[in-house]
Amino acid sequence: MDFDQADGINQAIRRLSLRHRARTAALLAPLGLHPGQEALLLELDRTGPMIQAKLSDALGVEPPSVTLMTRKLEAAGHVRRAPSPEDRRASVVELTDSGRALADQVKALWCDLAEETVSGMAAEAVADLPGILNTLTGNVDPKRVTA
């Protein structure tokens, strides 16, 4: 691959990432959320209660980030933390009724954002997009073993 092609790919991914995050922030603000918090809510909605360490792995973020997000969401009444029955050093995080209601709002917002993002694309391309993006993500995953 030559530099011009590489630059075009890398710049497009960078612009998409920046603009998607900015658009996400604008849509989440009226709900009182910041980017990243919606992913935590949706993960708990999908999986149920989870210890913070596993939540960190599931979200692909560092444990201190999950701790900070959890504290803020707990202060707002959307999640609750309790010591894990298996390991008192670990905290189990779960959605409250308020958090479940907020997760439902985030799901609707997420659908709108996805539709906005893929507007004008052919249905076949949209159907292929998650697989393509997941491949790209896997290719740059720092945990990926390279030979």
PDB file of N, CA and C in Angstrom, residues 58-102:
ATOM      1  N   ALA A  58     -14.973  -6.122  29.481  1.00  0.00           N
ATOM      2  CA  ALA A  58     -16.059  -6.109  28.497  1.00  0.00           C
ATOM      3  C   ALA A  58     -16.097  -4.797  27.716  1.00  0.00           C
ATOM      4  N   LEU A  59     -15.783  -3.702  28.389  1.00  0.00           N
ATOM      5  CA  LEU A  59     -15.821  -2.386  27.743  1.00  0.00           C
ATOM      6  C   LEU A  59     -14.511  -2.042  27.043  1.00  0.00           C
ATOM      7  N   GLY A  60     -13.455  -2.792  27.352  1.00  0.00           N
ATOM      8  CA  GLY A  60     -12.163  -2.508  26.746  1.00  0.00           C
ATOM      9  C   GLY A  60     -11.527  -1.237  27.263  1.00  0.00           C
ATOM     10  N   VAL A  61     -11.777  -0.934  28.541  1.00  0.00           N
ATOM     11  CA  VAL A  61     -11.196   0.265  29.158  1.00  0.00           C
ATOM     12  C   VAL A  61     -10.479  -0.126  30.441  1.00  0.00           C
ATOM     13  N   GLU A  62      -9.648   0.771  30.924  1.00  0.00           N
ATOM     14  CA  GLU A  62      -8.887   0.513  32.137  1.00  0.00           C
ATOM     15  C   GLU A  62      -9.793   0.529  33.369  1.00  0.00           C
ATOM     16  N   PRO A  63      -9.471  -0.273  34.382  1.00  0.00           N
ATOM     17  CA  PRO A  63     -10.294  -0.319  35.600  1.00  0.00           C
ATOM     18  C   PRO A  63     -10.551   1.052  36.253  1.00  0.00           C
ATOM     19  N   PRO A  64      -9.579   1.967  36.310  1.00  0.00           N
ATOM     20  CA  PRO A  64      -9.892   3.269  36.914  1.00  0.00           C
ATOM     21  C   PRO A  64     -10.998   4.037  36.170  1.00  0.00           C
ATOM     22  N   SER A  65     -11.086   3.839  34.860  1.00  0.00           N
ATOM     23  CA  SER A  65     -12.156   4.486  34.088  1.00  0.00           C
ATOM     24  C   SER A  65     -13.517   3.943  34.491  1.00  0.00           C
ATOM     25  N   VAL A  66     -13.596   2.622  34.667  1.00  0.00           N
ATOM     26  CA  VAL A  66     -14.858   2.001  35.088  1.00  0.00           C
ATOM     27  C   VAL A  66     -15.216   2.466  36.498  1.00  0.00           C
ATOM     28  N   THR A  67     -14.230   2.559  37.366  1.00  0.00           N
ATOM     29  CA  THR A  67     -14.481   3.023  38.731  1.00  0.00           C
ATOM     30  C   THR A  67     -15.064   4.427  38.716  1.00  0.00           C
ATOM     31  N   LEU A  68     -14.473   5.316  37.925  1.00  0.00           N
ATOM     32  CA  LEU A  68     -14.956   6.696  37.846  1.00  0.00           C
ATOM     33  C   LEU A  68     -16.365   6.753  37.264  1.00  0.00           C
ATOM     34  N   MET A  69     -16.593   6.036  36.162  1.00  0.00           N
ATOM     35  CA  MET A  69     -17.931   6.034  35.553  1.00  0.00           C
ATOM     36  C   MET A  69     -18.962   5.472  36.515  1.00  0.00           C
ATOM     37  N   THR A  70     -18.599   4.392  37.194  1.00  0.00           N
ATOM     38  CA  THR A  70     -19.518   3.749  38.130  1.00  0.00           C
ATOM     39  C   THR A  70     -19.868   4.693  39.277  1.00  0.00           C
ATOM     40  N   ARG A  71     -18.874   5.379  39.803  1.00  0.00           N
ATOM     41  CA  ARG A  71     -19.135   6.335  40.891  1.00  0.00           C
ATOM     42  C   ARG A  71     -20.107   7.423  40.453  1.00  0.00           C
ATOM     43  N   LYS A  72     -19.890   7.958  39.260  1.00  0.00           N
ATOM     44  CA  LYS A  72     -20.774   9.023  38.764  1.00  0.00           C
ATOM     45  C   LYS A  72     -22.187   8.504  38.520  1.00  0.00           C
ATOM     46  N   LEU A  73     -22.289   7.318  37.924  1.00  0.00           N
ATOM     47  CA  LEU A  73     -23.606   6.747  37.670  1.00  0.00           C
ATOM     48  C   LEU A  73     -24.300   6.342  38.966  1.00  0.00           C
ATOM     49  N   GLU A  74     -23.529   5.925  39.945  1.00  0.00           N
ATOM     50  CA  GLU A  74     -24.089   5.584  41.252  1.00  0.00           C
ATOM     51  C   GLU A  74     -24.602   6.846  41.945  1.00  0.00           C
ATOM     52  N   ALA A  75     -23.848   7.930  41.886  1.00  0.00           N
ATOM     53  CA  ALA A  75     -24.263   9.200  42.500  1.00  0.00           C
ATOM     54  C   ALA A  75     -25.557   9.713  41.868  1.00  0.00           C
ATOM     55  N   ALA A  76     -25.737   9.417  40.573  1.00  0.00           N
ATOM     56  CA  ALA A  76     -26.956   9.833  39.878  1.00  0.00           C
ATOM     57  C   ALA A  76     -28.110   8.859  40.095  1.00  0.00           C
ATOM     58  N   GLY A  77     -27.843   7.739  40.770  1.00  0.00           N
ATOM     59  CA  GLY A  77     -28.894   6.767  41.063  1.00  0.00           C
ATOM     60  C   GLY A  77     -29.155   5.744  39.977  1.00  0.00           C
ATOM     61  N   HIS A  78     -28.240   5.630  38.992  1.00  0.00           N
ATOM     62  CA  HIS A  78     -28.473   4.724  37.866  1.00  0.00           C
ATOM     63  C   HIS A  78     -27.880   3.339  38.060  1.00  0.00           C
ATOM     64  N   VAL A  79     -26.876   3.225  38.925  1.00  0.00           N
ATOM     65  CA  VAL A  79     -26.304   1.914  39.250  1.00  0.00           C
ATOM     66  C   VAL A  79     -26.105   1.844  40.755  1.00  0.00           C
ATOM     67  N   ARG A  80     -25.927   0.634  41.228  1.00  0.00           N
ATOM     68  CA  ARG A  80     -25.536   0.443  42.630  1.00  0.00           C
ATOM     69  C   ARG A  80     -24.392  -0.553  42.655  1.00  0.00           C
ATOM     70  N   ARG A  81     -23.540  -0.373  43.651  1.00  0.00           N
ATOM     71  CA  ARG A  81     -22.400  -1.274  43.831  1.00  0.00           C
ATOM     72  C   ARG A  81     -22.532  -1.954  45.175  1.00  0.00           C
ATOM     73  N   ALA A  82     -22.102  -3.199  45.196  1.00  0.00           N
ATOM     74  CA  ALA A  82     -22.105  -3.965  46.444  1.00  0.00           C
ATOM     75  C   ALA A  82     -20.888  -4.886  46.414  1.00  0.00           C
ATOM     76  N   PRO A  83     -20.381  -5.236  47.592  1.00  0.00           N
ATOM     77  CA  PRO A  83     -19.252  -6.175  47.617  1.00  0.00           C
ATOM     78  C   PRO A  83     -19.663  -7.504  46.994  1.00  0.00           C
ATOM     79  N   SER A  84     -18.746  -8.100  46.266  1.00  0.00           N
ATOM     80  CA  SER A  84     -18.994  -9.403  45.655  1.00  0.00           C
ATOM     81  C   SER A  84     -19.067 -10.453  46.757  1.00  0.00           C
ATOM     82  N   PRO A  85     -20.052 -11.351  46.695  1.00  0.00           N
ATOM     83  CA  PRO A  85     -20.121 -12.417  47.694  1.00  0.00           C
ATOM     84  C   PRO A  85     -18.916 -13.368  47.616  1.00  0.00           C
ATOM     85  N   GLU A  86     -18.319 -13.504  46.418  1.00  0.00           N
ATOM     86  CA  GLU A  86     -17.166 -14.389  46.238  1.00  0.00           C
ATOM     87  C   GLU A  86     -15.850 -13.737  46.653  1.00  0.00           C
ATOM     88  N   ASP A  87     -15.738 -12.420  46.471  1.00  0.00           N
ATOM     89  CA  ASP A  87     -14.486 -11.713  46.744  1.00  0.00           C
ATOM     90  C   ASP A  87     -14.845 -10.322  47.264  1.00  0.00           C
ATOM     91  N   ARG A  88     -14.746 -10.143  48.556  1.00  0.00           N
ATOM     92  CA  ARG A  88     -15.138  -8.873  49.187  1.00  0.00           C
ATOM     93  C   ARG A  88     -14.329  -7.680  48.695  1.00  0.00           C
ATOM     94  N   ARG A  89     -13.175  -7.938  48.045  1.00  0.00           N
ATOM     95  CA  ARG A  89     -12.379  -6.836  47.495  1.00  0.00           C
ATOM     96  C   ARG A  89     -12.977  -6.318  46.194  1.00  0.00           C
ATOM     97  N   ALA A  90     -13.803  -7.126  45.553  1.00  0.00           N
ATOM     98  CA  ALA A  90     -14.414  -6.764  44.272  1.00  0.00           C
ATOM     99  C   ALA A  90     -15.811  -6.200  44.502  1.00  0.00           C
ATOM    100  N   SER A  91     -16.209  -5.289  43.612  1.00  0.00           N
ATOM    101  CA  SER A  91     -17.552  -4.715  43.672  1.00  0.00           C
ATOM    102  C   SER A  91     -18.385  -5.222  42.511  1.00  0.00           C
ATOM    103  N   VAL A  92     -19.611  -5.614  42.816  1.00  0.00           N
ATOM    104  CA  VAL A  92     -20.579  -5.987  41.793  1.00  0.00           C
ATOM    105  C   VAL A  92     -21.391  -4.741  41.471  1.00  0.00           C
ATOM    106  N   VAL A  93     -21.525  -4.461  40.189  1.00  0.00           N
ATOM    107  CA  VAL A  93     -22.277  -3.294  39.729  1.00  0.00           C
ATOM    108  C   VAL A  93     -23.549  -3.792  39.063  1.00  0.00           C
ATOM    109  N   GLU A  94     -24.670  -3.146  39.385  1.00  0.00           N
ATOM    110  CA  GLU A  94     -25.931  -3.506  38.738  1.00  0.00           C
ATOM    111  C   GLU A  94     -26.751  -2.256  38.491  1.00  0.00           C
ATOM    112  N   LEU A  95     -27.635  -2.350  37.498  1.00  0.00           N
ATOM    113  CA  LEU A  95     -28.529  -1.241  37.184  1.00  0.00           C
ATOM    114  C   LEU A  95     -29.618  -1.121  38.241  1.00  0.00           C
ATOM    115  N   THR A  96     -30.001   0.107  38.511  1.00  0.00           N
ATOM    116  CA  THR A  96     -31.186   0.369  39.315  1.00  0.00           C
ATOM    117  C   THR A  96     -32.367   0.506  38.345  1.00  0.00           C
ATOM    118  N   ASP A  97     -33.555   0.711  38.873  1.00  0.00           N
ATOM    119  CA  ASP A  97     -34.711   0.945  37.999  1.00  0.00           C
ATOM    120  C   ASP A  97     -34.466   2.180  37.128  1.00  0.00           C
ATOM    121  N   SER A  98     -33.893   3.202  37.716  1.00  0.00           N
ATOM    122  CA  SER A  98     -33.557   4.420  36.973  1.00  0.00           C
ATOM    123  C   SER A  98     -32.553   4.106  35.866  1.00  0.00           C
ATOM    124  N   GLY A  99     -31.569   3.274  36.165  1.00  0.00           N
ATOM    125  CA  GLY A  99     -30.569   2.891  35.168  1.00  0.00           C
ATOM    126  C   GLY A  99     -31.164   2.091  34.028  1.00  0.00           C
ATOM    127  N   ARG A 100     -32.113   1.212  34.338  1.00  0.00           N
ATOM    128  CA  ARG A 100     -32.774   0.433  33.280  1.00  0.00           C
ATOM    129  C   ARG A 100     -33.585   1.355  32.375  1.00  0.00           C
ATOM    130  N   ALA A 101     -34.268   2.328  32.968  1.00  0.00           N
ATOM    131  CA  ALA A 101     -35.036   3.288  32.166  1.00  0.00           C
ATOM    132  C   ALA A 101     -34.096   4.122  31.290  1.00  0.00           C
ATOM    133  N   LEU A 102     -32.972   4.530  31.861  1.00  0.00           N
ATOM    134  CA  LEU A 102     -31.998   5.304  31.110  1.00  0.00           C
ATOM    135  C   LEU A 102     -31.389   4.458  29.989  1.00  0.00           C
TER     136      LEU A 102
END
